[in-house]
Coordinates of C-alpha atoms and ligand atoms in Angstrom, one line a residue:
Chain A
M1 CA -28.7 -35.5 186.1
I2 CA -27.9 -33.3 183.1
E3 CA -27.3 -35.0 179.8
V4 CA -25.7 -33.0 177.0
R5 CA -25.9 -34.4 173.5
G6 CA -23.9 -33.2 170.5
I7 CA -24.1 -29.4 171.4
K8 CA -22.7 -27.3 168.6
K9 CA -22.4 -23.5 168.5
S10 CA -20.9 -21.1 166.0
F11 CA -20.5 -17.4 166.0
G12 CA -20.3 -16.2 162.4
D13 CA -17.7 -18.6 160.9
Q14 CA -16.0 -19.3 164.2
E15 CA -17.1 -22.8 165.4
V16 CA -16.8 -22.5 169.2
L17 CA -18.4 -25.8 170.2
K18 CA -18.0 -28.7 167.8
G19 CA -20.3 -31.4 169.3
I20 CA -20.1 -31.8 173.1
D21 CA -21.5 -34.9 174.8
M22 CA -21.4 -35.3 178.6
Q23 CA -23.4 -36.7 181.5
L24 CA -23.4 -34.7 184.7
Q25 CA -24.5 -36.6 187.8
R26 CA -26.7 -35.5 190.7
G27 CA -25.0 -34.7 194.0
Q28 CA -21.7 -34.1 192.2
C29 CA -19.5 -31.2 191.4
N30 CA -19.0 -31.4 187.6
L31 CA -16.1 -29.2 186.5
I32 CA -15.5 -27.8 183.0
I33 CA -11.9 -26.8 182.5
G34 CA -9.9 -25.6 179.5
S35 CA -7.8 -22.7 178.4
S36 CA -9.2 -19.2 177.9
G37 CA -11.3 -19.1 174.7
S38 CA -11.9 -22.9 174.7
G39 CA -15.7 -22.4 175.0
K40 CA -16.4 -23.1 178.6
T41 CA -18.7 -20.0 179.1
V42 CA -20.4 -20.7 175.8
L43 CA -21.1 -24.3 176.8
L44 CA -22.4 -23.3 180.2
K45 CA -24.6 -20.6 178.7
S46 CA -25.9 -23.1 176.1
I47 CA -26.9 -25.5 178.9
V48 CA -28.8 -22.8 180.9
G49 CA -30.3 -21.4 177.7
L50 CA -28.6 -17.9 177.6
V51 CA -27.1 -19.0 174.3
K52 CA -29.1 -20.9 171.8
P53 CA -27.1 -23.8 170.5
D54 CA -27.1 -24.5 166.7
S55 CA -27.8 -28.2 167.3
G56 CA -27.8 -30.7 170.0
Q57 CA -29.9 -31.5 173.0
V58 CA -29.8 -30.9 176.8
L59 CA -31.9 -33.2 179.0
L60 CA -32.6 -32.3 182.6
D61 CA -33.4 -35.5 184.4
G62 CA -34.7 -36.9 181.2
R63 CA -36.8 -33.8 180.3
D64 CA -36.0 -32.3 176.9
W65 CA -35.0 -28.8 178.0
T66 CA -33.8 -27.7 174.5
G67 CA -36.9 -28.8 172.8
M68 CA -39.4 -27.4 175.3
P69 CA -41.8 -24.5 174.5
E70 CA -40.8 -21.3 176.2
R71 CA -43.7 -21.4 178.7
E72 CA -42.5 -24.8 180.1
R73 CA -38.9 -23.7 180.1
K74 CA -39.9 -20.8 182.3
V75 CA -41.3 -23.1 185.0
L76 CA -38.2 -25.3 184.8
R77 CA -35.9 -22.3 185.2
Q78 CA -37.0 -22.1 188.9
E79 CA -35.1 -25.3 189.4
M80 CA -31.9 -23.6 188.2
G81 CA -29.5 -21.3 190.1
M82 CA -26.6 -19.6 188.5
V83 CA -23.5 -17.8 189.9
F84 CA -21.9 -15.5 187.4
Q85 CA -18.3 -14.7 186.9
A86 CA -18.6 -11.2 188.2
S87 CA -21.4 -12.2 190.6
A88 CA -24.0 -10.2 188.7
L89 CA -25.8 -9.1 191.9
F90 CA -28.4 -6.4 191.4
T91 CA -26.5 -3.3 192.3
S92 CA -29.6 -1.3 193.1
L93 CA -30.6 -3.6 195.9
T94 CA -29.2 -4.5 199.3
V95 CA -27.7 -7.9 200.2
E96 CA -31.0 -9.1 201.7
E97 CA -33.1 -7.8 198.8
N98 CA -30.9 -9.7 196.3
V99 CA -31.7 -13.0 198.0
R100 CA -35.3 -12.0 198.4
F101 CA -35.7 -11.2 194.7
P102 CA -36.2 -14.7 193.3
L103 CA -38.5 -15.5 196.2
D104 CA -40.7 -12.4 195.6
F105 CA -41.0 -13.4 192.0
F106 CA -41.5 -17.1 192.1
S107 CA -42.5 -18.3 195.5
S108 CA -45.9 -18.2 197.1
L109 CA -44.5 -18.7 200.6
P110 CA -46.0 -16.4 203.3
L111 CA -43.8 -13.6 204.4
T112 CA -42.5 -15.2 207.6
E113 CA -41.4 -18.3 205.8
K114 CA -39.8 -16.2 203.0
N115 CA -37.9 -14.3 205.7
A116 CA -36.8 -17.6 207.3
R117 CA -35.7 -18.9 203.9
I118 CA -33.6 -15.7 203.3
A119 CA -32.1 -15.9 206.7
F120 CA -31.3 -19.6 206.1
C121 CA -29.6 -19.0 202.8
L122 CA -27.5 -16.1 204.0
D123 CA -26.5 -18.0 207.1
R124 CA -25.6 -21.0 205.0
V125 CA -23.1 -19.0 203.0
R126 CA -22.0 -17.3 206.3
I127 CA -23.0 -13.7 205.6
P128 CA -23.1 -11.9 208.9
Q129 CA -26.3 -10.2 210.0
S130 CA -24.6 -6.9 210.0
A131 CA -24.2 -7.0 206.2
L132 CA -27.8 -7.6 205.4
R133 CA -28.7 -3.9 204.8
K134 CA -25.5 -3.1 203.0
N135 CA -25.6 -2.3 199.3
V136 CA -23.9 -5.1 197.4
A137 CA -21.3 -2.7 195.9
E138 CA -19.9 -2.2 199.4
L139 CA -18.9 -5.8 199.7
S140 CA -15.6 -7.5 198.9
G141 CA -15.4 -9.8 196.0
G142 CA -15.5 -12.9 198.2
M143 CA -18.6 -11.6 200.0
Q144 CA -20.3 -10.8 196.7
K145 CA -19.7 -14.4 195.6
R146 CA -21.3 -15.7 198.8
V147 CA -24.3 -13.5 198.3
A148 CA -24.5 -14.6 194.7
I149 CA -24.5 -18.2 195.9
A150 CA -27.2 -17.5 198.5
R151 CA -29.3 -15.9 195.7
A152 CA -28.8 -18.9 193.4
I153 CA -29.9 -21.4 196.1
A154 CA -32.9 -19.3 197.3
L155 CA -35.5 -21.3 195.4
N156 CA -33.8 -24.6 196.4
P157 CA -32.7 -25.5 192.9
K158 CA -31.9 -28.9 191.5
Y159 CA -29.2 -27.5 189.2
L160 CA -26.5 -25.1 190.2
F161 CA -24.3 -23.4 187.6
C162 CA -21.2 -21.4 188.4
D163 CA -19.0 -19.6 185.9
E164 CA -15.5 -19.3 187.3
P165 CA -16.6 -18.8 191.0
N166 CA -13.0 -18.3 192.0
S167 CA -11.9 -15.7 189.5
G168 CA -10.5 -12.6 191.2
L169 CA -10.3 -14.3 194.6
D170 CA -7.2 -15.0 196.7
P171 CA -6.3 -18.7 197.2
E172 CA -7.7 -18.9 200.7
T173 CA -11.1 -17.4 199.8
S174 CA -11.2 -19.6 196.7
V175 CA -10.9 -22.7 198.8
V176 CA -13.7 -21.4 201.1
I177 CA -16.0 -20.8 198.1
D178 CA -15.2 -24.2 196.6
Q179 CA -15.9 -26.0 199.8
L180 CA -19.2 -24.1 200.1
I181 CA -20.2 -25.1 196.6
Q182 CA -19.3 -28.7 197.4
E183 CA -21.1 -28.7 200.7
L184 CA -24.3 -27.3 199.2
T185 CA -24.2 -29.7 196.3
R186 CA -24.0 -32.7 198.6
E187 CA -26.5 -31.3 201.1
F188 CA -29.2 -30.5 198.6
G189 CA -28.4 -33.2 196.1
M190 CA -27.9 -30.6 193.3
T191 CA -26.4 -31.3 189.9
T192 CA -23.7 -28.7 190.0
V193 CA -21.7 -27.5 187.0
V194 CA -18.6 -25.3 187.5
N195 CA -16.4 -23.6 184.9
T196 CA -13.0 -23.1 186.3
H197 CA -9.3 -22.4 185.6
D198 CA -8.3 -23.3 189.1
M199 CA -6.4 -26.6 189.3
N200 CA -6.8 -26.5 193.0
S201 CA -10.6 -26.7 192.5
V202 CA -10.1 -29.6 190.2
L203 CA -8.2 -31.6 192.8
E204 CA -10.4 -30.5 195.8
I205 CA -13.9 -30.7 194.5
G206 CA -13.7 -32.3 191.0
D207 CA -16.0 -35.3 191.3
H208 CA -16.2 -35.2 187.5
V209 CA -14.0 -33.1 185.3
V210 CA -14.3 -32.4 181.6
L211 CA -11.5 -30.8 179.6
L212 CA -12.4 -28.7 176.6
R213 CA -10.0 -27.8 173.8
H214 CA -10.8 -26.0 170.6
G215 CA -14.5 -26.8 171.0
Y216 CA -14.0 -30.5 171.7
K217 CA -14.2 -32.6 174.8
V218 CA -10.7 -34.1 175.0
W219 CA -10.7 -35.7 178.4
E220 CA -12.9 -36.6 181.3
G221 CA -12.5 -38.3 184.6
S222 CA -12.4 -37.5 188.3
G223 CA -10.2 -34.7 189.7
P224 CA -7.4 -36.7 191.2
E225 CA -7.2 -38.9 188.1
I226 CA -6.0 -36.0 186.1
L227 CA -2.6 -36.1 187.7
K228 CA -2.1 -39.6 186.3
A229 CA -3.5 -39.0 182.9
T230 CA -1.2 -39.6 180.0
N231 CA -3.4 -38.0 177.4
Q232 CA -1.3 -35.4 175.6
E233 CA -4.1 -32.8 175.8
V234 CA -4.2 -33.1 179.5
V235 CA -0.4 -32.9 179.7
D236 CA -0.4 -29.8 177.6
Y237 CA -3.1 -28.1 179.7
V238 CA -2.2 -29.2 183.2
F239 CA 1.5 -29.7 183.3
V240 CA 2.7 -26.4 181.9
S241 CA 3.1 -24.6 185.2
A242 CA 6.3 -25.0 187.2
L243 CA 4.2 -26.2 190.2
F244 CA 2.5 -29.0 188.3
K245 CA 5.8 -30.0 186.5
R246 CA 7.2 -30.7 190.0
V247 CA 4.0 -32.5 191.0
R248 CA 4.3 -34.8 188.0
A249 CA 8.0 -35.4 188.6
A250 CA 7.3 -36.3 192.2
L251 CA 4.5 -38.7 191.1
T252 CA 6.6 -40.6 188.6
Chain B
M1 CA -24.5 3.2 156.8
L2 CA -28.1 3.2 155.5
K3 CA -28.2 -0.6 155.9
G4 CA -27.0 -0.1 159.5
F5 CA -29.7 2.4 160.1
F6 CA -32.5 0.1 158.9
L7 CA -31.1 -2.9 160.8
G8 CA -31.1 -0.7 163.9
L9 CA -34.6 0.4 163.3
G10 CA -35.8 -3.2 162.9
S11 CA -34.1 -4.2 166.1
Y12 CA -35.7 -1.2 167.8
F13 CA -39.2 -2.3 166.9
L14 CA -38.5 -5.9 167.9
F15 CA -37.2 -4.6 171.2
L16 CA -40.5 -2.6 171.6
G17 CA -42.3 -5.9 171.0
S18 CA -40.5 -7.6 173.9
V19 CA -41.0 -4.6 176.2
L20 CA -44.7 -3.8 175.6
R21 CA -46.1 -6.9 177.1
R22 CA -48.2 -7.6 180.2
P23 CA -45.8 -7.6 183.2
E24 CA -45.1 -11.0 184.7
S25 CA -45.9 -9.8 188.1
W26 CA -48.1 -6.7 188.7
R27 CA -46.8 -6.3 192.2
E28 CA -43.2 -6.2 191.1
F29 CA -44.2 -3.9 188.2
G30 CA -45.9 -1.5 190.7
K31 CA -42.8 -1.4 192.9
S32 CA -40.5 -0.7 190.0
L33 CA -42.8 1.9 188.6
M34 CA -42.7 3.8 191.9
R35 CA -38.9 3.6 192.0
E36 CA -38.6 4.9 188.5
I37 CA -41.1 7.7 189.0
E38 CA -38.9 8.8 191.9
L39 CA -35.6 8.3 190.1
L40 CA -36.5 9.7 186.7
G41 CA -39.4 12.1 187.5
L42 CA -39.3 13.6 191.0
S43 CA -35.6 14.0 190.8
S44 CA -35.9 16.1 187.7
I45 CA -38.1 18.7 189.4
P46 CA -35.4 21.1 190.6
L47 CA -33.8 21.2 187.2
V48 CA -37.1 21.8 185.5
V49 CA -37.9 24.6 187.9
F50 CA -34.6 26.3 187.4
I51 CA -34.6 26.1 183.6
S52 CA -38.2 27.2 183.3
L53 CA -37.9 30.2 185.6
F54 CA -35.0 31.6 183.7
M55 CA -36.3 30.6 180.3
G56 CA -39.5 32.6 181.0
A57 CA -37.5 35.5 182.2
V58 CA -35.3 35.6 179.1
L59 CA -38.4 35.3 176.9
T60 CA -40.0 38.3 178.5
I61 CA -36.8 40.4 178.2
Q62 CA -36.3 39.6 174.6
T63 CA -40.0 40.1 173.7
A64 CA -40.2 43.4 175.5
I65 CA -37.1 44.7 173.7
N66 CA -38.4 43.6 170.3
L67 CA -41.9 45.0 170.9
D68 CA -40.6 48.2 172.5
D69 CA -43.1 50.5 170.7
P70 CA -45.6 52.9 172.4
F71 CA -48.3 51.7 170.0
I72 CA -48.0 48.0 171.1
P73 CA -49.6 47.6 174.6
D74 CA -47.8 45.4 177.2
L75 CA -50.7 43.0 177.0
Y76 CA -49.3 41.7 173.7
I77 CA -45.9 41.0 175.2
G78 CA -47.7 38.8 177.8
V79 CA -49.6 37.0 175.0
A80 CA -46.3 36.4 173.1
V81 CA -44.5 35.1 176.1
R82 CA -47.3 32.8 177.0
E83 CA -47.6 31.3 173.5
G84 CA -43.8 30.9 173.4
I85 CA -43.7 29.0 176.6
V86 CA -46.8 26.8 176.1
L87 CA -46.2 26.0 172.4
E88 CA -42.5 25.5 172.3
F89 CA -40.2 26.2 175.2
S90 CA -41.8 24.0 177.8
P91 CA -42.7 20.9 175.7
T92 CA -39.7 20.9 173.3
I93 CA -36.8 22.6 175.0
V94 CA -37.5 21.0 178.4
S95 CA -37.9 17.6 176.7
L96 CA -34.5 18.1 175.0
I97 CA -32.9 18.8 178.4
L98 CA -34.7 15.8 179.9
A99 CA -33.4 13.7 177.0
G100 CA -29.9 14.6 178.3
K101 CA -30.7 13.9 182.0
V102 CA -33.3 11.1 182.0
G103 CA -32.3 9.5 178.7
S104 CA -28.6 9.2 179.6
N105 CA -29.5 7.9 183.0
I106 CA -31.7 5.2 181.4
S107 CA -29.1 4.1 178.9
S108 CA -26.2 4.1 181.3
S109 CA -28.0 2.2 184.0
L110 CA -29.3 -0.4 181.6
G111 CA -25.9 -0.6 179.9
A112 CA -24.2 -1.2 183.2
M113 CA -26.6 -4.0 184.0
R114 CA -26.0 -5.5 180.7
V115 CA -22.2 -5.6 180.9
T116 CA -22.2 -6.8 184.5
E117 CA -24.4 -9.8 183.5
Q118 CA -27.3 -8.6 185.7
M119 CA -29.6 -9.0 182.7
D120 CA -28.3 -12.6 182.1
A121 CA -29.1 -13.2 185.8
L122 CA -32.7 -12.1 185.3
Q123 CA -33.0 -14.2 182.2
V124 CA -31.7 -17.3 183.9
M125 CA -34.4 -16.8 186.6
G126 CA -37.0 -16.7 183.8
I127 CA -37.6 -13.0 184.0
N128 CA -37.7 -11.1 180.7
P129 CA -35.2 -8.3 181.3
A130 CA -36.7 -6.1 178.6
G131 CA -40.1 -6.2 180.2
Y132 CA -39.0 -6.1 183.8
L133 CA -36.5 -3.3 183.5
V134 CA -37.6 -1.2 180.6
L135 CA -41.4 -1.1 180.8
P136 CA -41.6 0.6 184.2
K137 CA -39.1 3.3 182.9
I138 CA -41.3 3.9 179.8
V139 CA -44.5 4.1 181.8
A140 CA -42.9 6.3 184.4
C141 CA -41.8 8.8 181.7
L142 CA -45.2 8.7 180.0
L143 CA -47.0 9.4 183.2
F144 CA -44.6 11.9 184.7
F145 CA -43.3 14.0 181.8
P146 CA -46.7 15.7 181.2
V147 CA -46.7 16.6 184.9
L148 CA -43.2 18.0 184.6
I149 CA -44.1 20.0 181.5
V150 CA -47.3 21.5 183.1
F151 CA -45.1 22.4 186.0
S152 CA -42.6 23.9 183.6
I153 CA -45.3 26.0 181.9
F154 CA -46.3 27.5 185.3
M155 CA -42.7 28.1 186.3
G156 CA -42.0 29.7 182.9
L157 CA -44.9 32.0 183.2
L158 CA -43.9 32.9 186.7
G159 CA -40.3 33.6 185.6
G160 CA -41.5 35.8 182.8
Y161 CA -43.8 37.8 185.0
L162 CA -41.2 38.3 187.7
A163 CA -38.5 39.4 185.3
G164 CA -40.8 41.9 183.6
D165 CA -41.8 43.3 187.0
W166 CA -38.4 43.5 188.6
L167 CA -36.6 44.9 185.6
R168 CA -39.4 47.3 185.0
M169 CA -39.6 46.4 181.4
V170 CA -43.4 46.1 181.3
N171 CA -46.4 47.3 183.2
P172 CA -47.0 44.1 185.3
D173 CA -50.8 44.4 185.3
H174 CA -51.1 44.8 181.6
F175 CA -48.5 42.1 181.0
L176 CA -50.4 39.7 183.3
M177 CA -53.7 40.4 181.5
G178 CA -51.8 39.1 178.4
Y179 CA -51.4 35.7 180.0
F180 CA -55.2 35.4 180.2
D181 CA -56.1 37.1 176.9
E182 CA -57.8 34.8 174.3
F183 CA -56.3 31.8 175.8
N184 CA -56.6 28.8 173.5
P185 CA -56.9 25.5 175.4
Y186 CA -56.1 23.5 172.3
F187 CA -52.5 24.8 172.6
V188 CA -52.2 22.9 175.9
V189 CA -53.5 19.8 174.2
Y190 CA -50.9 20.3 171.5
A191 CA -48.1 20.8 174.0
L192 CA -49.1 17.7 176.1
T193 CA -49.4 15.6 173.0
K194 CA -45.9 16.5 172.0
T195 CA -44.7 15.8 175.5
V196 CA -46.2 12.3 175.5
F197 CA -44.5 11.6 172.1
F198 CA -41.2 12.9 173.4
A199 CA -41.5 10.9 176.6
F200 CA -41.9 7.7 174.6
I201 CA -39.0 8.7 172.3
I202 CA -36.7 9.5 175.1
S203 CA -37.4 6.4 177.3
S204 CA -37.6 3.9 174.5
I205 CA -34.6 5.0 172.4
S206 CA -32.3 5.4 175.4
A207 CA -33.4 2.0 176.7
W208 CA -32.7 0.4 173.3
Y209 CA -29.2 1.8 173.3
G210 CA -28.5 0.8 176.9
F211 CA -30.0 -2.7 176.4
H212 CA -27.8 -3.5 173.5
V213 CA -24.4 -2.5 174.9
K214 CA -21.6 -5.0 174.3
G215 CA -18.3 -4.8 176.0
G216 CA -17.4 -2.8 179.1
A217 CA -17.7 0.5 180.9
V218 CA -16.3 2.5 177.9
E219 CA -19.1 1.1 175.7
V220 CA -21.7 2.1 178.3
G221 CA -20.5 5.7 178.0
K222 CA -20.5 5.6 174.3
A223 CA -24.0 4.1 174.1
S224 CA -25.3 6.9 176.3
T225 CA -23.7 9.6 174.1
K226 CA -25.2 8.0 171.0
A227 CA -28.5 7.7 172.6
V228 CA -28.6 11.5 173.4
V229 CA -27.8 12.3 169.8
A230 CA -30.4 9.9 168.4
M231 CA -33.1 11.2 170.8
S232 CA -32.3 14.8 170.0
F233 CA -32.7 14.2 166.2
T234 CA -35.9 12.3 166.7
I235 CA -37.4 14.9 169.0
I236 CA -36.7 17.7 166.6
L237 CA -38.1 15.7 163.7
F238 CA -41.3 14.7 165.5
N239 CA -41.7 18.3 166.8
Y240 CA -41.9 19.3 163.1
I241 CA -44.2 16.5 162.1
L242 CA -46.6 17.0 165.1
T243 CA -46.7 20.7 164.6
N244 CA -47.5 20.3 160.9
V245 CA -50.3 17.8 161.8
M246 CA -51.8 19.5 164.8
L247 CA -51.5 23.2 164.1
Q248 CA -52.1 23.5 160.4
Ligands
ATP301 N1 -21.6 -13.6 171.9 C1 -20.5 -14.0 171.2 N2 -20.3 -13.5 170.0 C2 -19.2 -13.9 169.3 N3 -18.2 -14.7 169.7 C3 -18.3 -15.1 171.0 C4 -19.5 -14.8 171.8 N4 -19.3 -15.4 173.0 C5 -18.1 -16.1 172.9 N5 -17.6 -15.9 171.7 C6 -16.3 -16.5 171.3 O1 -16.3 -17.9 171.6 C7 -15.0 -18.3 172.1 C8 -15.1 -19.0 173.4 O2 -15.5 -18.1 174.4 P1 -15.8 -18.5 175.9 O3 -16.2 -17.2 176.6 O4 -16.7 -19.6 176.0 O5 -14.4 -18.9 176.4 P2 -14.0 -19.4 177.9 O6 -13.5 -20.8 177.7 O7 -15.1 -19.2 178.8 O8 -12.8 -18.5 178.2 P3 -12.4 -17.8 179.6 O9 -11.7 -18.8 180.4 O10 -11.5 -16.7 179.2 O11 -13.7 -17.3 180.2 C9 -14.1 -17.1 172.1 O12 -13.3 -17.1 171.0 C10 -15.1 -15.9 172.0 O13 -14.5 -14.9 171.3
MG302 MG1 -15.5 -17.9 180.5

């Protein structure tokens, strides 16, 4: 479980996060939604520690992550996996080397077990054997996302963070990636946090959804609940598109 | 403007502080070091050979024309060419050219990793990107630039000799004697000391520029241009300072 308490962050005189509280449960896909510029990425980066929040606390299963000395944080980092918006694969390495990378750094497994772990992770995200020696730049966006997910789960993390895993993907591939994230979350009992714009993800995999607006949390609930929400902020965010106007009309 | 310069300088020294640390994994450091030596060092050999051969040739031609006097033996032309190559052409000019090739490679490759969030990916894993990515580049330059410069000196001397012989501008035997006449080994120490300074200047400044890119592909290109300008200034400045200190 990840507990976020009163996270605030400003850049210059722009206050991006104005005190966010949330509880994200284990074995669930926790989605953070909100319009562009609402602070989703800053919030996710504050949780993983790429951005230092001005105030507030993050607890990882009760452990005070934000207050920890750097040495202990480093050890805890091995329990985190992250999938970046543009995949952020190491472009100088092959597919297989990308997944091997965290294992080489942080695991003391013997070589055969390392190889088995790499094969398992790549198989789990359905990367074919024929792609292992390819340079990651040769892969399609969807394949790169899969490799990024394989790299993120290589060390068997307790926490998985994804920043817009569907951006730049077609609807069909988006659904595949979403399902993969959900499957892995359930299978390994991870606490998963996903930033997204994709309303389909909200409905498909949103066990717990948090809506951000102007740096505040304005709504939370489960994915399907969002269709029935009467909160004006939700209405303004969700029911602006033609598709969702029709959905709402059909529901009422 | 001046404030910006000092802020940049401060950030550069902080950056060095985060780079010059014990590597988190010696094995990974060794692997990266080998890769960088190949990428930054070995791949520069053809360029260095080409430039040095022709630089030596031009130096011989110019010196022979300037000292075209029956009372000055060809031996002195050889001495002048040797001193020119050892003292200045190989360490300084070749370093300036390497600033363009190696330096811009370092800043653009780090810049690209920055804007594609590869550095954030390292940081999330708990790997210090400055140490992991930059230290091997700096060490590779410190180790391999002296090799390149010694190589350049030999190639320059060879080019000078061949040009003098082929173009019949000097008596090759007398000219060659000049290469060995009153050779002062301290000049090689001076040349290599300069080289080591320049290697550090090139690798660290270009890394700093690449590391702090913000934005996208355009900014990566701009950072590399700025890095080459900054390196050239610094090299010329340190060339003067080191010459003052070591040769006076
Ligand atoms: N490093 C930074 N320096 C200054 N301002 C920043 C920085 N990072 C983010 N911001 C600002 O914070 C605000 C929120 O940005 P953020 O990237 O979190 O939005 P987002 O919700 O992720 O948007 P998107 O859906 O487009 O990714 C933006 O106005 C952005 O300009
Ligand atoms: Mg974002």
